[in-house]
One Martini backbone bead per residue (centre of mass of N, CA, C, O) as a GRO file, in nm:
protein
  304
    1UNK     BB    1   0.053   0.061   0.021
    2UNK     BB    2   0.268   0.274  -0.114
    3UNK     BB    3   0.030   0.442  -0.344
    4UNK     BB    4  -0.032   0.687  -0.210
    5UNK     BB    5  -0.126   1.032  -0.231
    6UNK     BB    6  -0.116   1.034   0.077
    7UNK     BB    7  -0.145   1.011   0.431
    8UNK     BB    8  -0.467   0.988   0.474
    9UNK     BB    9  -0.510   0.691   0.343
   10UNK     BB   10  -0.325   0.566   0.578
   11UNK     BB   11  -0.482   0.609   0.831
   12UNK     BB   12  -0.735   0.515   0.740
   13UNK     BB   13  -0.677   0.225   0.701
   14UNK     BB   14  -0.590   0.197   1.021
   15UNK     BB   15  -0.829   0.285   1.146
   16UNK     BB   16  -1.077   0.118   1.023
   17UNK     BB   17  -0.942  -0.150   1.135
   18UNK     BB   18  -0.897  -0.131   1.423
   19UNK     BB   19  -1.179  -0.074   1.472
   20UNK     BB   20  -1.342  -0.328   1.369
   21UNK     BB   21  -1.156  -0.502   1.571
   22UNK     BB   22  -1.268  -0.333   1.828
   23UNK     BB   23  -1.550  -0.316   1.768
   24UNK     BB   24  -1.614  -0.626   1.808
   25UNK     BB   25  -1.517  -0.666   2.077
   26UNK     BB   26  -1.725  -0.469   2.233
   27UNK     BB   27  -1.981  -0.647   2.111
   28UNK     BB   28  -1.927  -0.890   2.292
   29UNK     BB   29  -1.905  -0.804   2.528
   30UNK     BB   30  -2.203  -0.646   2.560
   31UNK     BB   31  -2.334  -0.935   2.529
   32UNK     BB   32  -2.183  -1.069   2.761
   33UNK     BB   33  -2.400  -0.893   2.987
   34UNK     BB   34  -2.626  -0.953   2.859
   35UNK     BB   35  -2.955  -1.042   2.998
   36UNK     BB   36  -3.257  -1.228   3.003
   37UNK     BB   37  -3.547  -1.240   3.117
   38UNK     BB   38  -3.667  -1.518   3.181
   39UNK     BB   39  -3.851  -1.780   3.252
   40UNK     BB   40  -3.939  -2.029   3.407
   41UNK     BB   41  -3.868  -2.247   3.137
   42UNK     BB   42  -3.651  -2.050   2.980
   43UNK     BB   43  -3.749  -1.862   2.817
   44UNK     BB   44  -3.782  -1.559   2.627
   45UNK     BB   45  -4.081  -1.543   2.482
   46UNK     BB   46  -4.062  -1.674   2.220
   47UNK     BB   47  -4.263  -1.797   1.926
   48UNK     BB   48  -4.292  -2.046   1.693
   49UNK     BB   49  -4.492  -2.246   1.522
   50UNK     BB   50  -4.633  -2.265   1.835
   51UNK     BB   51  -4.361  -2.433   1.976
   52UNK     BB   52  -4.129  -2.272   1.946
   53UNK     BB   53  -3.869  -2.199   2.169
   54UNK     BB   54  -3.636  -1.988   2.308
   55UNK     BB   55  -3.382  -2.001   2.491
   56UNK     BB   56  -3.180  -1.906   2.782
   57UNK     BB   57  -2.878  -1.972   2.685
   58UNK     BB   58  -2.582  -1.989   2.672
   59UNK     BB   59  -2.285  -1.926   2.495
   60UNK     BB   60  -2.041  -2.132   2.456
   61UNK     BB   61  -1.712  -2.119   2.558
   62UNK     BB   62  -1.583  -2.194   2.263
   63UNK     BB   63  -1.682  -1.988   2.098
   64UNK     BB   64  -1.615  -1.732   2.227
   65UNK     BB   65  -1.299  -1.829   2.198
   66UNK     BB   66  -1.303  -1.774   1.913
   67UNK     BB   67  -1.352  -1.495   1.865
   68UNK     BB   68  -1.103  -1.385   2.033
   69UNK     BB   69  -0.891  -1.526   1.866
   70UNK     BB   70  -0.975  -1.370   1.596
   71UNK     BB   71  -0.905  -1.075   1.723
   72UNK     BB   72  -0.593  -1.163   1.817
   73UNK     BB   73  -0.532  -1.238   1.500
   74UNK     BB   74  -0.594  -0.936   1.366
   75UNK     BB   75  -0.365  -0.811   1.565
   76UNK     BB   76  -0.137  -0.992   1.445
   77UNK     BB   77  -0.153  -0.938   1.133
   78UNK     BB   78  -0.100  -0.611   1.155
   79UNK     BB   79   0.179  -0.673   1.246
   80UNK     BB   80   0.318  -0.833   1.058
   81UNK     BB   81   0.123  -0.719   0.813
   82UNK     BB   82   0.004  -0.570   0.555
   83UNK     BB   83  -0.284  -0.335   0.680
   84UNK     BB   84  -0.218   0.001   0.780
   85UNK     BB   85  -0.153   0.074   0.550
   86UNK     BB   86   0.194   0.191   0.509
   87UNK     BB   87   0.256  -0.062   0.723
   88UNK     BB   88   0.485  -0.341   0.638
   89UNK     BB   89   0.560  -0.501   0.865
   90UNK     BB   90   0.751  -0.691   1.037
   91UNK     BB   91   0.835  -0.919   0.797
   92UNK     BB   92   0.830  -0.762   0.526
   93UNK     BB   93   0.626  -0.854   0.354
   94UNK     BB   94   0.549  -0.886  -0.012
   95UNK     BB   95   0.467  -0.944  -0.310
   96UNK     BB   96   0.711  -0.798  -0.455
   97UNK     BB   97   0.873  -1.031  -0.306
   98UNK     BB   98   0.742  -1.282  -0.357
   99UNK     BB   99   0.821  -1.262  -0.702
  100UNK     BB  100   1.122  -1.212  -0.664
  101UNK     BB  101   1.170  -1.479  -0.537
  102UNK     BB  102   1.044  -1.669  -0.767
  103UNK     BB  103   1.232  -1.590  -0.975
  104UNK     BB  104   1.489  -1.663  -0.833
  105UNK     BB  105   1.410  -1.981  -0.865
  106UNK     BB  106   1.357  -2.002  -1.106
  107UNK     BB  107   1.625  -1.927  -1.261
  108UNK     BB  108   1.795  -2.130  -1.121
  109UNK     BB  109   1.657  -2.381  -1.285
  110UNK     BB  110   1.726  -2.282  -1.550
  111UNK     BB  111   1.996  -2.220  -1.611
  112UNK     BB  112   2.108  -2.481  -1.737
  113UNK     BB  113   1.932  -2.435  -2.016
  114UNK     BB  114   2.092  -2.160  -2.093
  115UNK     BB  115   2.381  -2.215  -2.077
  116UNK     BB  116   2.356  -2.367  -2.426
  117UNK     BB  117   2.360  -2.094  -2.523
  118UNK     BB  118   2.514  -1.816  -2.467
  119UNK     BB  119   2.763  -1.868  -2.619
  120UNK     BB  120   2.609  -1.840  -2.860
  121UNK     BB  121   2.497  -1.704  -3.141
  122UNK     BB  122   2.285  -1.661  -3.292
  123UNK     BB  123   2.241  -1.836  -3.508
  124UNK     BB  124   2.268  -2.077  -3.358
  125UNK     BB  125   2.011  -2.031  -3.194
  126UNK     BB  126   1.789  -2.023  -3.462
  127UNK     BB  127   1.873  -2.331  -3.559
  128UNK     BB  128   1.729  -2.441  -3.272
  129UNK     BB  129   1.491  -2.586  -3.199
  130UNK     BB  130   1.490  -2.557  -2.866
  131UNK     BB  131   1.534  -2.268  -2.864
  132UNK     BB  132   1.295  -2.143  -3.003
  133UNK     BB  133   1.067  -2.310  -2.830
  134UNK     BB  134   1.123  -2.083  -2.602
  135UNK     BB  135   1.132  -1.810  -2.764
  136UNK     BB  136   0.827  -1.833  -2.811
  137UNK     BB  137   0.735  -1.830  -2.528
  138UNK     BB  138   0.886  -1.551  -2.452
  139UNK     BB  139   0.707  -1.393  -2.687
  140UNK     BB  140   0.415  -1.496  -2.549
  141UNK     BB  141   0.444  -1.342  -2.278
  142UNK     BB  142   0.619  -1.052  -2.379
  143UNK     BB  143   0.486  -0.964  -2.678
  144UNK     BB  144   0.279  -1.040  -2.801
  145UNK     BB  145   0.051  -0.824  -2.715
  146UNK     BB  146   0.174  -0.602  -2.914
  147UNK     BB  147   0.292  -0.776  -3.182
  148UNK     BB  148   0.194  -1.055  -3.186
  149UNK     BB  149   0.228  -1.384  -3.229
  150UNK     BB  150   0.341  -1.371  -3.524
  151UNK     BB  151   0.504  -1.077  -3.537
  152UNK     BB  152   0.318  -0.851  -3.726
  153UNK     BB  153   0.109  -0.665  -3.579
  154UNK     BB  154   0.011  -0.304  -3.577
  155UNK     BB  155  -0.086  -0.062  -3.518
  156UNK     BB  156   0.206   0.069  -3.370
  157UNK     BB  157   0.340  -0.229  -3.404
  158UNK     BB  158   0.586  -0.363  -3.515
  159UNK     BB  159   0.694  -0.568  -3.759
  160UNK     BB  160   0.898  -0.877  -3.672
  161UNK     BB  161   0.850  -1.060  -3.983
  162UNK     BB  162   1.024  -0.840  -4.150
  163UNK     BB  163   1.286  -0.617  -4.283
  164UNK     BB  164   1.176  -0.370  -4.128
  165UNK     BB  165   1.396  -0.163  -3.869
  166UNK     BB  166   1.415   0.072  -3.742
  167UNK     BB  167   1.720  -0.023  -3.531
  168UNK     BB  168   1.765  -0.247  -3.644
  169UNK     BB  169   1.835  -0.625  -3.751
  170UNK     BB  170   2.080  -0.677  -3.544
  171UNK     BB  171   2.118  -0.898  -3.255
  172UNK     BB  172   2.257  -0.663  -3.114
  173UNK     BB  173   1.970  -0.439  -3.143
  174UNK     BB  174   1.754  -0.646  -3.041
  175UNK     BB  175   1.929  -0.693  -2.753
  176UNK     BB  176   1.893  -0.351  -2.693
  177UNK     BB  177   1.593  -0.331  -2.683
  178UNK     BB  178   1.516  -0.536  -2.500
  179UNK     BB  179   1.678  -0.409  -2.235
  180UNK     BB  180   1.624  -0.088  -2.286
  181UNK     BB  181   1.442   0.009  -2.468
  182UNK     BB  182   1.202   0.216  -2.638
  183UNK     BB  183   1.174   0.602  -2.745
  184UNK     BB  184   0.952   0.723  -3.002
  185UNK     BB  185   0.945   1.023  -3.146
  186UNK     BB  186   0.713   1.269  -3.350
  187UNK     BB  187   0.678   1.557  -3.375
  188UNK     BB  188   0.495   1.834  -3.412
  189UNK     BB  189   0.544   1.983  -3.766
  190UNK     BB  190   0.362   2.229  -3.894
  191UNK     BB  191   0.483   2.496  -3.802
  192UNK     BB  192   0.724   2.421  -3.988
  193UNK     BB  193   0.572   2.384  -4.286
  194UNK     BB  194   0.314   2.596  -4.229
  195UNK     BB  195  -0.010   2.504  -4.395
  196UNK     BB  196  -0.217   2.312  -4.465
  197UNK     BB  197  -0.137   2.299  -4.768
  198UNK     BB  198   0.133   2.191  -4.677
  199UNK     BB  199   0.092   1.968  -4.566
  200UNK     BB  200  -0.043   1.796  -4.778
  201UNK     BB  201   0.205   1.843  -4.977
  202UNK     BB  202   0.358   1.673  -4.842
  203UNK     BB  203   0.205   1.400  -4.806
  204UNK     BB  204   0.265   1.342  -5.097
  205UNK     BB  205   0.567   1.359  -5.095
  206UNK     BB  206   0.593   1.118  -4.938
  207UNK     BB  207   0.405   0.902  -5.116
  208UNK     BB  208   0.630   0.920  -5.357
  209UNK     BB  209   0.847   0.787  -5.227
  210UNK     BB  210   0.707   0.492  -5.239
  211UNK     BB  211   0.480   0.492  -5.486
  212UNK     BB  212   0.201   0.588  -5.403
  213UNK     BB  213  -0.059   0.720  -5.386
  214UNK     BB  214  -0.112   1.058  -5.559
  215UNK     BB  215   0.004   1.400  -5.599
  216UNK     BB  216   0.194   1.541  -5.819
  217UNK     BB  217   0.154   1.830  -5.757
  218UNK     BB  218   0.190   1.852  -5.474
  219UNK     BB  219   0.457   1.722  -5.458
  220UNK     BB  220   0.631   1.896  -5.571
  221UNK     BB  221   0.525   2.170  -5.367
  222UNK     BB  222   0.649   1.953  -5.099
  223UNK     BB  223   0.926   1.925  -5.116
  224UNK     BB  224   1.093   2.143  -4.968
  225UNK     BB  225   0.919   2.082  -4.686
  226UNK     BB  226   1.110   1.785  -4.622
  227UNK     BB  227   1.355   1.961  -4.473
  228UNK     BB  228   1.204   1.921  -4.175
  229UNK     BB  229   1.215   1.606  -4.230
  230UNK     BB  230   1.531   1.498  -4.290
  231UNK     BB  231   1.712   1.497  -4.029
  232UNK     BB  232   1.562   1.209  -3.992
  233UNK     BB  233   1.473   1.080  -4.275
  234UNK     BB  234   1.647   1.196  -4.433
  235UNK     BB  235   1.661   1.301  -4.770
  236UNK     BB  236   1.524   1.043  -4.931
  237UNK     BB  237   1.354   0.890  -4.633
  238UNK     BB  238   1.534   0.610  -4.559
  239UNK     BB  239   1.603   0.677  -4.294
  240UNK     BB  240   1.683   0.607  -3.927
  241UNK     BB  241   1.849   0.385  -3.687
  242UNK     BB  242   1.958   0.601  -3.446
  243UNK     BB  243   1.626   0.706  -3.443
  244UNK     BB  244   1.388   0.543  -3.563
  245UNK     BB  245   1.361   0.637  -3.845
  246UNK     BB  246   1.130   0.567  -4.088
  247UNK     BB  247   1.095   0.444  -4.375
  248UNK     BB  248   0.948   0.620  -4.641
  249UNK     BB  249   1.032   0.439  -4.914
  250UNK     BB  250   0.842   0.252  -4.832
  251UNK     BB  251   0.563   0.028  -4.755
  252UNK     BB  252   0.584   0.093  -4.437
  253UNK     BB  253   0.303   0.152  -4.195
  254UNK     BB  254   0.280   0.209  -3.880
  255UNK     BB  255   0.071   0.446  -3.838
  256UNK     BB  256  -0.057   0.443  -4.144
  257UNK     BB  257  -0.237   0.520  -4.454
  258UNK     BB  258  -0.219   0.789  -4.602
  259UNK     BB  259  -0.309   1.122  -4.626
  260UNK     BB  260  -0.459   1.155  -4.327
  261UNK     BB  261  -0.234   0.967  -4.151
  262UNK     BB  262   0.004   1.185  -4.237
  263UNK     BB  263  -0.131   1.461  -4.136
  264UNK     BB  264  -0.172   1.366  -3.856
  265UNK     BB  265   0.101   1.360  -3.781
  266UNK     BB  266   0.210   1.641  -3.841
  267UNK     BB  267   0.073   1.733  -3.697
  268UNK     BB  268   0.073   1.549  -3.385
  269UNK     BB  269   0.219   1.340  -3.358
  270UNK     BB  270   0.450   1.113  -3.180
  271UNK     BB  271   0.430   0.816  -2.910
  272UNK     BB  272   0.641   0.587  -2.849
  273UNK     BB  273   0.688   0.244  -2.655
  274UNK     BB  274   0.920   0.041  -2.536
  275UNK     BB  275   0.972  -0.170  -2.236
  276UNK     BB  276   1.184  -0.291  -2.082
  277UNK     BB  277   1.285  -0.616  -1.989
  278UNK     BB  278   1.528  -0.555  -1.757
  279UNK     BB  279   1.452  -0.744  -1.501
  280UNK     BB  280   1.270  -0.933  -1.611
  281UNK     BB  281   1.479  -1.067  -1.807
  282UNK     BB  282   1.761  -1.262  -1.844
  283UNK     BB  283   2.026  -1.236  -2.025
  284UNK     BB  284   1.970  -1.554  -2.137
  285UNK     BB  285   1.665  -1.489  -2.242
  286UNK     BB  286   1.730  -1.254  -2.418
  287UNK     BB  287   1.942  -1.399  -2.640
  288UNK     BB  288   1.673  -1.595  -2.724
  289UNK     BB  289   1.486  -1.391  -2.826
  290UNK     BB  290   1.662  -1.229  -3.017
  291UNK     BB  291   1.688  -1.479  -3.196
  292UNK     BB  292   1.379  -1.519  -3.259
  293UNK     BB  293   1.335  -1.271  -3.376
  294UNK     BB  294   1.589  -1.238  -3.591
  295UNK     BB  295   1.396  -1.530  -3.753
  296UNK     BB  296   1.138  -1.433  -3.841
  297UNK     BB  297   1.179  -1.340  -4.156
  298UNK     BB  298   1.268  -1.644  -4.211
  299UNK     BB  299   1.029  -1.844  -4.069
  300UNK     BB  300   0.800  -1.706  -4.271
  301UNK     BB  301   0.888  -1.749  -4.529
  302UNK     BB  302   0.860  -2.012  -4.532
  303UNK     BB  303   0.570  -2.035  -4.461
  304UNK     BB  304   0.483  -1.944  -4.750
   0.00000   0.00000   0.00000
């Protein structure tokens, strides 16, 4: 409970805790004080069913035992374990401790599993079987959201099973990617190029660089414009593999094709992430991983 807003809400559940747990008791002791006055044959003087009586037995003491120890053991959860607000509990335990034991107990398993492979080049790790098989769960459980199960992505998250790699796709640089995340932006661009129609003229010259359906007027006037885009982009449009700038000059299209999708980018721009895998998975699975995605458009041209 750690990620409170402030310190108010760290209080009020240690004290709603507490209370509820001092409430229950001290609701026992007045109800084993309160006696009713029985009736000659002890009975409280209910009937139901015409011959049901209640009786004024006391509640066993064995029962009333198992209250108080609920009690006791409830204030004795909340000293050793977290639940008082943002009291860590004497044990120091966390769900987050206990996940971190358990993959560390996993890797130590898995360790000689993987030792098999570390020293191996991609290329070789590629070509194995038994490593591409586990390569694959590694990708279905920690790529696959984002990529899809087949590594061919989706708008936004780039297709993992084609030649065409924002960041390079040599073996080094997939298990950089990995390791360490990406952070790709491309600034709002509108203000640099100038009037809306020069953004729309800009838009058909970038798609004439790929040969894609275009005006070809719009685009010859769009040509100048496109030294905004250029730092990045390449004088060419052939992208830049340093800054993860996409080839324009080719046609795949990361966020959406066609001349709306393209003004739509120069407008607004955008901000794409991959996320560090570096403390999900050990530098052993990162070498096993990045070798199965650096063999997928290789894997997938064969199953064509």
């Amino acid at each position: 409970m750690s990620d409170f807003f402030n310190d108010f809400w760290s209080y009020y559940v240690a004290v709603l805790s507490l209370a509820s747990i001092l409430a229950c008791g001290l609701l026992l002791w007045l109800t084993a004080r309160v006696r009713a006055t029985p009736s000659a044959d002890n009975t409280t003087g209910h009937v139901w069913d015409e011959d049901l009586r209640e009786a004024n037995n006391p509640m066993p003491r064995w029962w009333m035992g198992l209250f108080v120890l609920t009690i006791v053991f409830g204030l004795g959860y909340l000293v050793a374990y977290p639940g008082l607000g943002s009291y860590q509990g004497e044990l120091g335990w966390s769900t987050d401790g206990e996940y971190a034991k358990d993959m560390a107990a996993a890797n130590r398993e898995l360790e000689p599993v993987y030792a098999a492979y570390t020293a191996l080049p991609a290329d070789k790790v590629a070509a194995d079987p038994q490593a591409m098989a586990i390569g694959e769960r590694l990708f279905l459980n920690n790529c696959a959201q984002c990529h899809g199960s087949d590594g061919r992505g989706s708008k936004g998250f780039p297709n993992l099973a084609d030649s065409d790699w924002l960041y390079g796709g040599s073996p080094e640089k997939i298990s950089e990617t990995i390791h360490k995340g990406r952070i790709g932006v491309m600034p709002p661009m509108a203000a640099a190029v100038g009037t809306p129609d020069d953004v729309k003229n800009l838009a058909n010259y970038v798609l004439s660089l790929s040969g894609s359906p275009h005006d070809s007027l719009r685009a010859g006037l769009g040509k100048s414009k496109f030294s905004a885009c250029a730092s990045c982009h390449g004088v060419t449009g052939a992208g830049n593999p340093e800054l993860g700038a996409p080839n324009l000059s080719d046609k795949v299209w990361l966020h959406g094709y066609g001349q709306e999708a393209i003004i739509a980018m120069i407008n607004t721009g955008k901000t794409n992430q991959m996320p560090a895998q570096q403390g999900r998975l050990t530098d052993a699975q990162i070498h096993v991983l990045a070798a199965y995605v650096w063999g997928l458009p290789a894997r997938q041209a064969l199953a064509r």
